[in-house]
Short mmCIF file of C-alpha atoms in Angstrom, two decimals:
data_model
loop_
_atom_site.label_atom_id
_atom_site.label_comp_id
_atom_site.label_asym_id
_atom_site.label_seq_id
_atom_site.Cartn_x
_atom_site.Cartn_y
_atom_site.Cartn_z
CA MET A 1419 -17.29 2.32 26.03
CA THR A 1420 -17.14 3.09 22.28
CA GLY A 1421 -15.89 0.70 19.62
CA ALA A 1422 -12.76 2.84 19.29
CA GLU A 1423 -12.12 2.54 23.04
CA LEU A 1424 -12.63 -1.23 22.87
CA LEU A 1425 -10.12 -1.37 19.99
CA VAL A 1426 -7.56 0.54 22.04
CA GLU A 1427 -8.15 -1.71 25.05
CA THR A 1428 -7.57 -4.78 22.87
CA LEU A 1429 -4.31 -3.38 21.50
CA LEU A 1430 -3.09 -2.51 24.97
CA ALA A 1431 -4.01 -5.95 26.31
CA ALA A 1432 -1.91 -7.46 23.49
CA GLY A 1433 1.12 -5.38 24.49
CA VAL A 1434 0.90 -2.88 21.62
CA ARG A 1435 2.35 0.50 22.58
CA HIS A 1436 2.84 2.28 19.22
CA LEU A 1437 0.54 3.07 16.31
CA PHE A 1438 2.24 4.12 13.06
CA THR A 1439 -0.33 6.42 11.62
CA LEU A 1440 -1.49 9.40 9.58
CA SER A 1441 -4.65 11.17 10.70
CA GLY A 1442 -7.93 11.35 8.80
CA ASN A 1443 -11.65 11.79 9.32
CA GLN A 1444 -12.70 8.18 9.85
CA ILE A 1445 -10.04 7.28 12.43
CA LEU A 1446 -10.33 10.31 14.69
CA PRO A 1447 -12.40 8.32 17.21
CA ILE A 1448 -9.38 6.05 17.69
CA TYR A 1449 -7.10 9.05 18.14
CA ASP A 1450 -9.45 10.37 20.79
CA ALA A 1451 -9.52 7.00 22.55
CA THR A 1452 -5.71 6.98 22.89
CA ILE A 1453 -5.64 10.16 24.99
CA GLY A 1454 -4.36 9.34 28.45
CA ARG A 1455 -3.51 5.78 27.47
CA ASP A 1456 -0.10 4.16 27.09
CA LEU A 1457 -0.42 4.02 23.31
CA ALA A 1458 1.76 6.44 21.33
CA LEU A 1459 0.82 7.80 17.91
CA VAL A 1460 3.88 7.81 15.65
CA HIS A 1461 2.55 10.32 13.16
CA THR A 1462 4.00 9.98 9.64
CA ARG A 1463 3.98 12.06 6.48
CA HIS A 1464 2.58 9.37 4.17
CA GLU A 1465 0.39 6.30 4.72
CA ALA A 1466 2.83 3.96 2.96
CA ALA A 1467 5.54 5.11 5.36
CA ALA A 1468 3.30 4.14 8.29
CA VAL A 1469 3.08 0.58 6.94
CA HIS A 1470 6.84 0.44 6.26
CA MET A 1471 7.53 1.60 9.83
CA ALA A 1472 5.18 -1.07 11.17
CA ASP A 1473 7.05 -3.53 8.95
CA GLY A 1474 10.42 -2.46 10.41
CA TRP A 1475 9.01 -2.86 13.92
CA GLY A 1476 7.59 -6.29 13.06
CA ARG A 1477 10.86 -7.60 11.63
CA MET A 1478 12.89 -6.37 14.60
CA THR A 1479 10.56 -7.57 17.35
CA GLU A 1480 8.69 -10.47 15.70
CA THR A 1481 5.50 -8.95 17.09
CA PRO A 1482 2.91 -7.24 14.89
CA GLY A 1483 3.58 -3.65 13.94
CA ILE A 1484 0.31 -1.71 13.74
CA ALA A 1485 -0.40 0.86 11.03
CA LEU A 1486 -3.50 3.04 11.30
CA VAL A 1487 -4.70 5.06 8.31
CA THR A 1488 -7.87 6.72 7.13
CA ALA A 1489 -10.33 5.54 4.50
CA GLY A 1490 -10.34 5.78 0.71
CA PRO A 1491 -7.21 7.47 -0.63
CA GLY A 1492 -5.43 7.03 2.70
CA HIS A 1493 -6.05 3.30 2.60
CA LEU A 1494 -4.97 3.07 -1.04
CA ASN A 1495 -1.75 4.95 -0.26
CA ALA A 1496 -0.97 2.29 2.35
CA VAL A 1497 -1.76 -0.81 0.26
CA PRO A 1498 1.44 -0.97 -1.88
CA ALA A 1499 3.62 -1.09 1.25
CA LEU A 1500 1.75 -4.22 2.34
CA TYR A 1501 3.34 -6.10 -0.56
CA THR A 1502 6.82 -5.37 0.78
CA ALA A 1503 5.76 -6.75 4.17
CA LEU A 1504 4.05 -9.77 2.60
CA MET A 1505 7.13 -10.82 0.65
CA ALA A 1506 9.36 -10.17 3.67
CA GLU A 1507 7.06 -12.31 5.85
CA SER A 1508 6.74 -9.46 8.33
CA PRO A 1509 3.93 -9.35 10.93
CA VAL A 1510 1.94 -6.18 10.24
CA VAL A 1511 -1.67 -5.20 10.89
CA LEU A 1512 -3.16 -2.40 8.80
CA LEU A 1513 -6.21 -0.80 10.44
CA SER A 1514 -8.04 1.50 8.05
CA GLY A 1515 -11.00 3.77 8.65
CA HIS A 1516 -13.98 3.05 6.41
CA ALA A 1517 -17.24 4.64 5.31
CA PRO A 1518 -20.13 3.99 7.74
CA ARG A 1519 -22.01 0.72 7.26
CA ALA A 1520 -25.32 2.58 7.23
CA GLN A 1521 -24.25 4.54 4.14
CA LEU A 1522 -22.70 1.74 2.09
CA GLY A 1523 -24.03 1.46 -1.43
CA ARG A 1524 -25.36 5.02 -1.38
CA GLY A 1525 -22.22 6.85 -2.42
CA ALA A 1526 -20.73 7.48 1.01
CA PHE A 1527 -17.70 9.74 1.38
CA GLN A 1528 -14.59 7.80 0.34
CA GLU A 1529 -16.57 4.59 -0.08
CA LEU A 1530 -14.70 1.86 -1.94
CA ASP A 1531 -13.93 -1.84 -1.69
CA GLN A 1532 -10.98 -1.49 0.66
CA VAL A 1533 -10.98 -5.18 1.53
CA GLY A 1534 -10.79 -6.10 -2.15
CA ALA A 1535 -7.89 -3.72 -2.65
CA ALA A 1536 -5.92 -5.18 0.27
CA ARG A 1537 -6.71 -8.88 -0.16
CA PRO A 1538 -4.07 -9.70 -2.83
CA VAL A 1539 -1.24 -8.34 -0.67
CA THR A 1540 -2.25 -9.69 2.74
CA LYS A 1541 -2.72 -13.00 4.51
CA ALA A 1542 -6.31 -11.97 5.24
CA ALA A 1543 -8.48 -8.88 4.88
CA TRP A 1544 -12.00 -8.20 6.06
CA LEU A 1545 -14.51 -5.55 7.14
CA ALA A 1546 -15.53 -5.24 10.80
CA GLU A 1547 -19.34 -5.22 10.75
CA GLU A 1548 -20.51 -6.07 14.27
CA PRO A 1549 -19.63 -3.49 16.93
CA ALA A 1550 -19.91 -6.04 19.71
CA ARG A 1551 -17.22 -8.20 18.09
CA LEU A 1552 -14.69 -5.48 17.35
CA GLY A 1553 -12.34 -6.57 20.14
CA GLU A 1554 -12.39 -10.14 18.82
CA GLU A 1555 -11.77 -8.93 15.27
CA VAL A 1556 -8.70 -6.93 16.29
CA ALA A 1557 -7.37 -9.81 18.38
CA ARG A 1558 -7.86 -12.17 15.45
CA ALA A 1559 -5.92 -9.82 13.13
CA LEU A 1560 -3.01 -9.68 15.59
CA ALA A 1561 -2.90 -13.47 15.91
CA LEU A 1562 -3.07 -14.04 12.15
CA ALA A 1563 -0.22 -11.60 11.51
CA ARG A 1564 2.00 -13.47 13.95
CA ASP A 1565 1.07 -17.07 13.02
CA TRP A 1566 3.23 -18.91 10.49
CA PRO A 1567 3.94 -17.65 7.96
CA PRO A 1568 4.01 -14.18 9.52
CA GLY A 1569 2.69 -11.45 7.27
CA PRO A 1570 0.36 -8.48 6.90
CA VAL A 1571 -3.34 -8.57 7.79
CA HIS A 1572 -5.92 -5.87 7.06
CA LEU A 1573 -9.05 -4.84 8.96
CA SER A 1574 -11.35 -2.08 7.71
CA LEU A 1575 -13.17 -0.14 10.46
CA PRO A 1576 -16.47 1.56 9.52
CA ALA A 1577 -16.95 4.87 11.31
CA ASP A 1578 -20.24 3.78 12.90
CA VAL A 1579 -18.60 0.62 14.26
CA LEU A 1580 -15.95 2.78 15.94
CA GLU A 1581 -18.57 5.17 17.34
CA ALA A 1582 -21.04 2.52 18.55
CA ARG A 1583 -21.32 2.22 22.32
CA HIS A 1584 -20.81 -0.97 24.34
CA PRO A 1585 -21.46 -1.75 27.99
CA ASP A 1586 -18.73 -0.26 30.16
CA ASP A 1587 -17.69 -3.77 31.23
CA ALA A 1588 -17.01 -4.89 27.64
CA ARG A 1589 -13.80 -6.89 27.54
CA PRO A 1590 -11.04 -6.67 24.93
CA GLY A 1591 -10.46 -9.61 22.62
CA ALA A 1592 -7.74 -12.11 23.53
CA THR A 1593 -4.96 -12.72 21.01
CA ARG A 1594 -4.48 -16.46 20.67
CA GLY A 1595 -2.32 -17.83 17.89
CA ARG A 1596 -2.66 -21.24 16.31
CA ASP A 1597 -1.16 -24.20 18.10
CA VAL A 1598 1.93 -25.40 16.26
CA ALA A 1599 1.43 -29.04 15.38
CA GLY A 1600 4.42 -31.32 15.26
CA ILE A 1601 5.50 -33.04 12.06
CA ALA A 1602 5.01 -36.79 11.80
CA ASP A 1603 8.07 -38.74 12.96
CA ALA A 1604 8.04 -40.73 9.72
CA LEU A 1605 8.46 -37.55 7.65
CA ILE A 1606 11.32 -36.35 9.87
CA ARG A 1607 13.07 -39.72 9.47
CA GLN A 1608 12.62 -39.68 5.70
CA ALA A 1609 14.05 -36.15 5.46
CA LEU A 1610 17.03 -37.11 7.63
CA ASP A 1611 17.63 -40.22 5.50
CA VAL A 1612 17.88 -38.08 2.37
CA LEU A 1613 20.10 -35.47 4.02
CA ALA A 1614 22.40 -38.03 5.64
CA THR A 1615 23.14 -39.76 2.34
CA ALA A 1616 23.78 -36.54 0.41
CA ALA A 1617 27.31 -35.55 -0.51
CA ARG A 1618 26.70 -31.78 -0.73
CA PRO A 1619 23.44 -30.84 1.03
CA LEU A 1620 22.33 -27.24 1.57
CA ILE A 1621 19.74 -25.54 3.76
CA LEU A 1622 18.01 -22.59 2.11
CA VAL A 1623 15.82 -20.42 4.34
CA GLY A 1624 13.29 -17.71 3.58
CA PRO A 1625 13.03 -14.19 5.04
CA ALA A 1626 11.27 -14.92 8.34
CA MET A 1627 13.53 -17.90 9.10
CA GLY A 1628 16.53 -15.61 8.83
CA ARG A 1629 15.43 -13.46 11.75
CA ALA A 1630 16.10 -13.67 15.48
CA ARG A 1631 14.82 -16.78 17.24
CA ARG A 1632 13.99 -18.64 14.02
CA TRP A 1633 17.57 -18.32 12.83
CA VAL A 1634 18.63 -19.85 16.15
CA ASP A 1635 16.66 -22.96 15.16
CA VAL A 1636 18.35 -23.01 11.74
CA ALA A 1637 21.79 -22.54 13.30
CA GLY A 1638 21.12 -25.37 15.74
CA LEU A 1639 20.28 -27.73 12.89
CA ALA A 1640 23.33 -26.63 10.91
CA ALA A 1641 25.60 -27.15 13.92
CA ARG A 1642 24.22 -30.61 14.63
CA THR A 1643 24.42 -31.89 11.04
CA GLY A 1644 27.19 -29.83 9.47
CA LEU A 1645 24.82 -28.68 6.71
CA PRO A 1646 25.58 -25.14 5.47
CA ALA A 1647 22.62 -22.72 5.58
CA LEU A 1648 22.03 -19.73 3.32
CA LEU A 1649 19.43 -16.98 3.66
CA MET A 1650 17.47 -16.25 0.48
CA GLU A 1651 15.61 -12.94 0.84
CA SER A 1652 16.81 -10.87 -2.12
CA PRO A 1653 14.79 -10.18 -5.29
CA ARG A 1654 17.98 -11.03 -7.17
CA GLY A 1655 17.59 -14.53 -5.81
CA VAL A 1656 20.35 -16.95 -6.74
CA ASN A 1657 22.38 -13.98 -8.01
CA ASP A 1658 22.06 -12.04 -4.76
CA PRO A 1659 25.40 -10.19 -4.41
CA ALA A 1660 25.27 -10.75 -0.65
CA LEU A 1661 25.77 -14.49 -1.28
CA ARG A 1662 29.11 -13.66 -2.95
CA GLY A 1663 30.85 -16.86 -4.05
CA ALA A 1664 28.30 -19.09 -2.32
CA ALA A 1665 26.01 -18.47 -5.29
CA ALA A 1666 28.21 -20.86 -7.28
CA CYS A 1667 27.74 -23.55 -4.61
CA LEU A 1668 24.04 -23.84 -5.45
CA GLY A 1669 24.92 -25.69 -8.63
CA GLU A 1670 27.05 -28.17 -6.67
CA ALA A 1671 24.34 -29.14 -4.17
CA ASP A 1672 22.77 -32.57 -4.57
CA VAL A 1673 20.05 -32.08 -1.89
CA VAL A 1674 18.43 -28.82 -0.78
CA LEU A 1675 16.38 -28.57 2.40
CA LEU A 1676 13.88 -25.70 2.14
CA LEU A 1677 13.00 -24.16 5.51
CA GLY A 1678 10.36 -21.47 5.13
CA LYS A 1679 11.49 -20.91 1.55
CA ARG A 1680 9.29 -21.50 -1.47
CA LEU A 1681 10.72 -22.91 -4.67
CA ASP A 1682 9.83 -19.63 -6.37
CA PHE A 1683 11.26 -17.17 -8.90
CA SER A 1684 14.17 -16.31 -6.60
CA LEU A 1685 15.29 -19.96 -6.80
CA ARG A 1686 14.37 -20.12 -10.49
CA PHE A 1687 11.75 -22.68 -9.51
CA GLY A 1688 14.46 -25.25 -8.85
CA GLN A 1689 15.44 -25.43 -12.49
CA SER A 1690 18.83 -26.22 -13.99
CA PRO A 1691 20.70 -23.92 -14.04
CA PRO A 1692 21.46 -22.84 -11.39
CA PHE A 1693 20.73 -26.15 -9.66
CA ALA A 1694 22.15 -29.43 -10.93
CA ALA A 1695 19.72 -31.43 -13.00
CA GLY A 1696 19.58 -34.23 -10.43
CA CYS A 1697 19.29 -32.01 -7.34
CA ARG A 1698 16.55 -33.11 -4.93
CA PHE A 1699 14.49 -30.69 -2.83
CA VAL A 1700 13.10 -31.50 0.61
CA GLU A 1701 10.26 -29.44 2.09
CA LEU A 1702 8.34 -30.35 5.23
CA PRO A 1703 4.78 -29.20 6.06
CA GLY A 1704 3.90 -26.79 8.85
CA ASP A 1705 6.01 -24.34 10.80
CA PRO A 1706 9.64 -24.58 9.58
CA SER A 1707 10.97 -23.59 13.02
CA ALA A 1708 9.25 -26.64 14.49
CA ALA A 1709 10.63 -28.71 11.60
CA ALA A 1710 14.16 -27.45 12.28
CA ARG A 1711 13.91 -28.35 15.96
CA GLN A 1712 12.53 -31.82 15.22
CA LEU A 1713 15.23 -32.43 12.63
CA THR A 1714 17.89 -31.33 15.12
CA THR A 1715 16.56 -33.74 17.73
CA GLY A 1716 16.43 -36.58 15.23
CA ALA A 1717 19.87 -35.77 13.86
CA ALA A 1718 21.39 -36.32 17.32
CA GLU A 1719 20.77 -40.05 16.87
CA ARG A 1720 22.93 -40.23 13.75
CA ALA A 1721 26.54 -39.71 12.77
CA TRP A 1722 27.17 -36.79 10.41
CA ALA A 1723 30.36 -36.50 8.41
CA ARG A 1724 30.45 -33.55 6.07
CA GLY A 1725 34.12 -33.21 5.25
CA GLY A 1726 34.93 -29.74 4.03
CA TRP A 1727 31.66 -28.94 2.24
CA ALA A 1728 30.21 -26.65 4.92
CA LYS A 1729 33.52 -24.81 5.30
CA GLU A 1730 33.74 -24.46 1.53
CA VAL A 1731 30.30 -22.84 1.32
CA GLU A 1732 30.98 -20.50 4.24
CA ALA A 1733 34.37 -19.51 2.85
CA ALA A 1734 32.76 -18.75 -0.51
CA ARG A 1735 30.09 -16.65 1.18
CA ARG A 1736 32.67 -14.58 3.01
CA ALA A 1737 35.26 -14.28 0.25
CA GLU A 1738 35.65 -10.97 -1.55
CA PRO A 1739 37.05 -10.47 -5.04
CA ALA A 1740 40.67 -9.37 -4.97
CA ALA A 1741 39.78 -5.98 -6.46
CA TRP A 1742 37.47 -5.11 -3.55
CA ALA A 1743 40.28 -4.42 -1.08
CA GLU A 1744 41.70 -1.77 -3.37
CA LEU A 1745 38.26 -0.25 -4.00
CA ARG A 1746 37.54 -0.02 -0.26
CA GLY A 1747 40.70 1.95 0.36
CA ALA A 1748 40.83 3.97 -2.84
CA SER A 1749 40.94 7.76 -2.94
CA ARG A 1750 39.07 7.93 -6.23
CA ARG A 1751 36.30 10.34 -7.14
CA PRO A 1752 33.41 9.87 -7.55
CA ILE A 1753 33.42 7.67 -4.48
CA HIS A 1754 32.98 3.96 -5.09
CA PRO A 1755 30.16 2.31 -3.07
CA LEU A 1756 32.69 0.01 -1.39
CA GLN A 1757 34.41 3.07 0.05
CA VAL A 1758 31.08 3.91 1.67
CA CYS A 1759 30.93 0.35 3.04
CA ALA A 1760 34.41 0.74 4.50
CA ALA A 1761 33.38 3.90 6.34
CA LEU A 1762 30.16 2.33 7.64
CA GLU A 1763 31.72 -0.96 8.72
CA PRO A 1764 32.95 0.18 12.19
CA HIS A 1765 29.52 1.59 13.08
CA VAL A 1766 27.66 -1.54 11.95
CA ALA A 1767 30.20 -3.84 13.62
CA ALA A 1768 29.72 -1.95 16.91
CA GLY A 1769 26.09 -3.07 17.12
CA GLY A 1770 24.50 -0.79 14.54
CA ILE A 1771 21.42 -1.91 12.65
CA PHE A 1772 21.89 -1.99 8.88
CA VAL A 1773 18.89 -1.15 6.69
CA SER A 1774 19.19 -1.16 2.92
CA ASP A 1775 16.88 -0.02 0.18
CA GLY A 1776 16.96 -1.54 -3.30
CA GLY A 1777 18.78 -0.37 -6.42
CA GLU A 1778 22.42 -0.67 -7.41
CA PHE A 1779 23.80 1.24 -4.42
CA GLY A 1780 21.72 -0.93 -2.12
CA GLN A 1781 23.10 -4.07 -3.76
CA TRP A 1782 26.67 -2.86 -3.20
CA THR A 1783 26.06 -2.16 0.48
CA GLN A 1784 24.21 -5.45 1.01
CA ALA A 1785 27.17 -7.28 -0.51
CA GLY A 1786 29.85 -5.17 1.14
CA LEU A 1787 28.56 -4.92 4.71
CA ALA A 1788 28.13 -7.71 7.25
CA ALA A 1789 25.67 -6.94 10.05
CA GLU A 1790 24.15 -8.81 12.96
CA SER A 1791 20.83 -7.09 12.27
CA ARG A 1792 19.92 -6.43 8.64
CA LEU A 1793 16.65 -5.28 7.05
CA ILE A 1794 16.42 -5.03 3.26
CA ASN A 1795 13.73 -4.24 0.70
CA GLY A 1796 13.30 -7.99 0.20
CA LEU A 1797 11.69 -10.29 -2.33
CA SER A 1798 9.11 -7.72 -3.40
CA GLY A 1799 11.86 -5.83 -5.23
CA SER A 1800 10.28 -2.58 -4.04
CA ILE A 1801 12.25 0.61 -3.61
CA GLY A 1802 11.66 3.56 -1.31
CA SER A 1803 10.95 1.63 1.89
CA GLY A 1804 14.41 2.02 3.43
CA LEU A 1805 14.04 5.22 5.45
CA PRO A 1806 10.69 4.37 7.12
CA LEU A 1807 11.84 0.78 7.69
CA GLY A 1808 14.80 2.28 9.52
CA LEU A 1809 12.56 4.48 11.67
CA GLY A 1810 10.50 1.48 12.74
CA ALA A 1811 13.69 -0.42 13.56
CA GLN A 1812 15.08 2.54 15.52
CA LEU A 1813 11.93 2.75 17.62
CA ALA A 1814 12.14 -0.99 18.29
CA ALA A 1815 15.82 -0.77 19.31
CA PRO A 1816 16.35 2.70 20.81
CA ASP A 1817 19.76 1.80 22.29
CA ARG A 1818 21.24 0.93 18.90
CA ARG A 1819 21.94 3.29 16.00
CA VAL A 1820 20.26 2.58 12.66
CA PHE A 1821 22.12 3.22 9.40
CA VAL A 1822 20.07 3.28 6.21
CA THR A 1823 21.72 3.05 2.80
CA LEU A 1824 19.62 4.22 -0.13
CA GLY A 1825 20.04 5.67 -3.57
CA ASP A 1826 19.16 9.21 -4.57
CA GLY A 1827 16.10 7.95 -6.44
CA THR A 1828 14.75 5.98 -3.49
CA PHE A 1829 15.40 8.86 -1.08
CA GLY A 1830 12.75 10.84 -2.93
CA PHE A 1831 9.97 8.42 -1.99
CA HIS A 1832 9.91 9.21 1.74
CA ALA A 1833 12.46 11.98 2.32
CA LEU A 1834 10.03 13.91 4.53
CA GLU A 1835 9.95 11.06 7.01
CA LEU A 1836 13.07 12.80 8.32
CA ASP A 1837 10.51 15.21 9.76
CA THR A 1838 8.82 12.25 11.45
CA ALA A 1839 12.21 11.17 12.77
CA LEU A 1840 12.80 14.61 14.26
CA ARG A 1841 9.39 14.84 15.90
CA HIS A 1842 9.79 11.40 17.47
CA ARG A 1843 13.51 11.75 18.26
CA LEU A 1844 14.67 8.85 16.10
CA PRO A 1845 18.33 9.54 15.23
CA VAL A 1846 18.54 7.42 12.08
CA VAL A 1847 21.54 8.05 9.82
CA ALA A 1848 20.57 7.92 6.14
CA VAL A 1849 23.50 7.49 3.74
CA VAL A 1850 22.43 8.49 0.23
CA GLY A 1851 24.45 7.16 -2.68
CA ASN A 1852 24.04 10.01 -5.15
CA ASP A 1853 24.92 9.10 -8.73
CA ALA A 1854 22.25 11.41 -10.21
CA ARG A 1855 20.50 8.47 -11.82
CA TRP A 1856 17.93 5.70 -11.48
CA ASN A 1857 20.91 3.41 -11.86
CA ALA A 1858 19.31 -0.04 -11.64
CA GLU A 1859 17.08 0.72 -14.63
CA HIS A 1860 19.93 2.49 -16.41
CA GLN A 1861 22.10 -0.62 -16.09
CA LEU A 1862 19.27 -2.79 -17.44
CA GLN A 1863 18.93 -0.49 -20.43
CA LEU A 1864 22.65 -0.65 -21.12
CA ARG A 1865 22.60 -4.45 -21.08
CA GLN A 1866 19.38 -4.95 -23.02
CA TYR A 1867 19.33 -2.05 -25.49
CA GLY A 1868 22.80 -0.48 -25.51
CA PRO A 1869 23.95 3.01 -24.46
CA ALA A 1870 22.34 4.71 -27.45
CA ARG A 1871 18.88 3.70 -26.18
CA ALA A 1872 19.32 4.45 -22.45
CA VAL A 1873 16.62 7.01 -21.64
CA GLY A 1874 14.51 8.38 -18.80
CA CYS A 1875 16.87 7.62 -15.92
CA ASP A 1876 18.79 10.85 -15.30
CA LEU A 1877 18.42 12.83 -12.08
CA LEU A 1878 20.19 15.89 -10.71
CA PRO A 1879 23.08 15.67 -8.22
CA SER A 1880 20.78 17.34 -5.71
CA ARG A 1881 21.73 18.44 -2.21
CA TYR A 1882 19.54 16.05 -0.24
CA ASP A 1883 21.65 16.81 2.81
CA ARG A 1884 20.18 20.31 2.80
CA VAL A 1885 16.69 18.80 3.05
CA ALA A 1886 17.68 17.19 6.34
CA ALA A 1887 19.30 20.40 7.59
CA ALA A 1888 16.31 22.52 6.58
CA LEU A 1889 14.02 20.23 8.58
CA GLY A 1890 16.24 20.62 11.65
CA GLY A 1891 18.36 17.49 11.28
CA HIS A 1892 22.01 16.94 10.45
CA GLY A 1893 23.14 17.00 6.82
CA GLU A 1894 26.50 16.71 5.07
CA TRP A 1895 27.62 16.58 1.44
CA VAL A 1896 30.62 14.30 0.79
CA GLU A 1897 32.68 14.24 -2.41
CA ASP A 1898 36.11 13.28 -1.02
CA PRO A 1899 36.43 9.74 0.38
CA ALA A 1900 38.66 11.09 3.14
CA ASP A 1901 35.64 13.00 4.46
CA LEU A 1902 33.37 9.94 4.74
CA ALA A 1903 34.42 8.65 8.17
CA PRO A 1904 34.48 12.12 9.82
CA ALA A 1905 31.06 12.95 8.36
CA LEU A 1906 29.56 9.72 9.74
CA ALA A 1907 31.13 10.36 13.13
CA ARG A 1908 29.65 13.87 13.25
CA ALA A 1909 26.25 12.53 12.25
CA VAL A 1910 26.29 10.01 15.09
CA ARG A 1911 27.49 12.58 17.62
CA SER A 1912 24.76 15.03 16.60
CA GLY A 1913 22.08 12.75 18.04
CA LEU A 1914 19.80 13.97 15.24
CA PRO A 1915 18.26 12.30 12.22
CA ALA A 1916 20.94 12.73 9.58
CA CYS A 1917 21.46 12.60 5.84
CA ILE A 1918 24.98 11.98 4.55
CA ASN A 1919 24.72 12.72 0.82
CA VAL A 1920 27.62 10.99 -0.96
CA ARG A 1921 28.57 11.65 -4.58
CA ILE A 1922 29.19 8.12 -5.81
CA ASP A 1923 30.35 6.34 -8.91
CA GLY A 1924 27.29 4.79 -10.57
CA ALA A 1925 28.96 1.39 -10.78
CA PRO A 1926 26.72 -1.56 -11.71
CA ALA A 1927 25.96 -3.87 -8.80
CA PRO A 1928 28.48 -6.65 -8.21
CA THR A 1929 27.71 -10.00 -9.83
CA PHE A 1930 28.37 -13.47 -8.43
CA ARG A 1931 26.68 -15.78 -10.87
CA ALA A 1932 25.21 -19.06 -9.74
CA SER A 1933 26.81 -21.96 -11.60
CA GLY A 1934 25.12 -24.92 -13.21
#
C-alpha cells in the first residue's frame, strides 16, 4: 500500500466522500489511489474555488470539507480562501502536494515554505515527513478542523511520502476529537447571577454558533431565560444591515453574554459607542455549545422575568423601514436590489439555501432576505467566494436549490466554476446584481473623498448571462422588474446551473446604525 492509498483509506474511514480539487503533478498519486473507491473528485477551475467549496460543505454539514491541490503556485492560489474559512469558523482541511523530502534545500521543483504560507490563516499547518505516520497525520488534521473552534487545517504532502510503500495491512488513522470538558459549576452560577440581575441582557454569538446544532443550544438557552440572541458574522459588525433595527438595541444592553464570539473589531472591541459605557461582558471558557447547555440547565432552577425586552429586540430585528415595501414592489428601472429580494423570497422560503457574496448588492440581499440556511462571505470581508460556496452547499444538500447573490465584480472571481457546476450537475442559480461598478469601494470614495475623486471602480454592463449559456448552462438578462420572477422560475425549471444577470440600481447598502 502506498502513502497515497493509506491517505485515501483514512479519508474513507472518516466518512469523507468528496475531494474538492484541481489536478497537478505532486498529487497525481492520490488521484490514482481514488480509482475504484467511493471518493469522488470534484474538479474545479481554480484552487481557491476548491477551498471555498470545501468551506461551503463544512458549514452545511459541520464535518470537514477536504480540498486537495498541488504544490507551489497551486498551494498559494488556495491559501487566501483559507482566511475566509478561518473567520467563518468553518471546518476545512487543505491537503497540498509538496516537493519531495529528499530534494528539499536543493532547489526542487516548486519548492517553497508552504507550511509557513498557510500557518497565519489556519488553526494548524505542518509537513508530513514520516510515511508510516501519514494515516495518523490525516486523521489528526480532520479532528483539529472539527474541534472547537472549527476552522481550516493544512497538511503538506511531499511526493515521496505519497509514493512510499507500506505493508499491505497498514491501517488508516482514526479521527478522534478532543473531549469537551465541562465548565466549573461556580463559573456557571456566577454567569447566571449576572444575567439574572440584568435589565436588558443580550446573547451575541459568533459564526459557528449560528449554524445547525449549535444554534439549537443557543435557542434553548434563549427560550429558558428570555434573553434575546443575535448572530454576529458580518464584516460590517454592529452595523450589519441584516440586524436591521436590532443594531440600535446594542447600545441599550447592560449585560452581553458572548457565546463563541470574540470581543473583536466587529463589536468595536466592546467600546462605547455602540455599547453603553457601563455594559458588562460575560465570556465563559471552553466550548460555547457546552456552556450554553450548562447555562440552560442551571437557568431551570431560577425564575426569569424579562418583560418586553426580548420581544423588543426581535421586533427591531424583523422590522423594515417604511420605504422598503414600496421599493420591493416598484416598477422602477434600473431594478432596485429589494425588487430582486422580493422575487427570490418565495424560492428561499420554500426551503432554498441562500448564499451571499460581499459588496453592496450582497448587503442588500442579506438584509432583505430571511432564510433558514444562509452562508455569507463572513468576517473576513472577502469577496468572490459566493459561487463556489454555493456549489459546496449544493453538493451537501442535493435536494434543496441553492441561490447565490453576488455583484458583477465578484462574479468575475470564479465565473468559470459554472463549468464545474455543469460537469458535476450542481444546479445552482446565481443572481448577479449588475450595476457596472465595484460599488462598495465607489460608495466609500463618495463618502470619504467626494464624487470628484471617485476613480477606478467602473465596469461594463457585461452580459454575464451569456457566459453561463456559452458553457451550456441557463442564462437570462433582466432589465424589467416584471421579468424577474419568470426568469427565476425558468432557471429553476431548467435544472441547469444558471446565471440571472440583473441590471440594478447601484444603491448604497442600507444602514441601521448602532446607537450609543
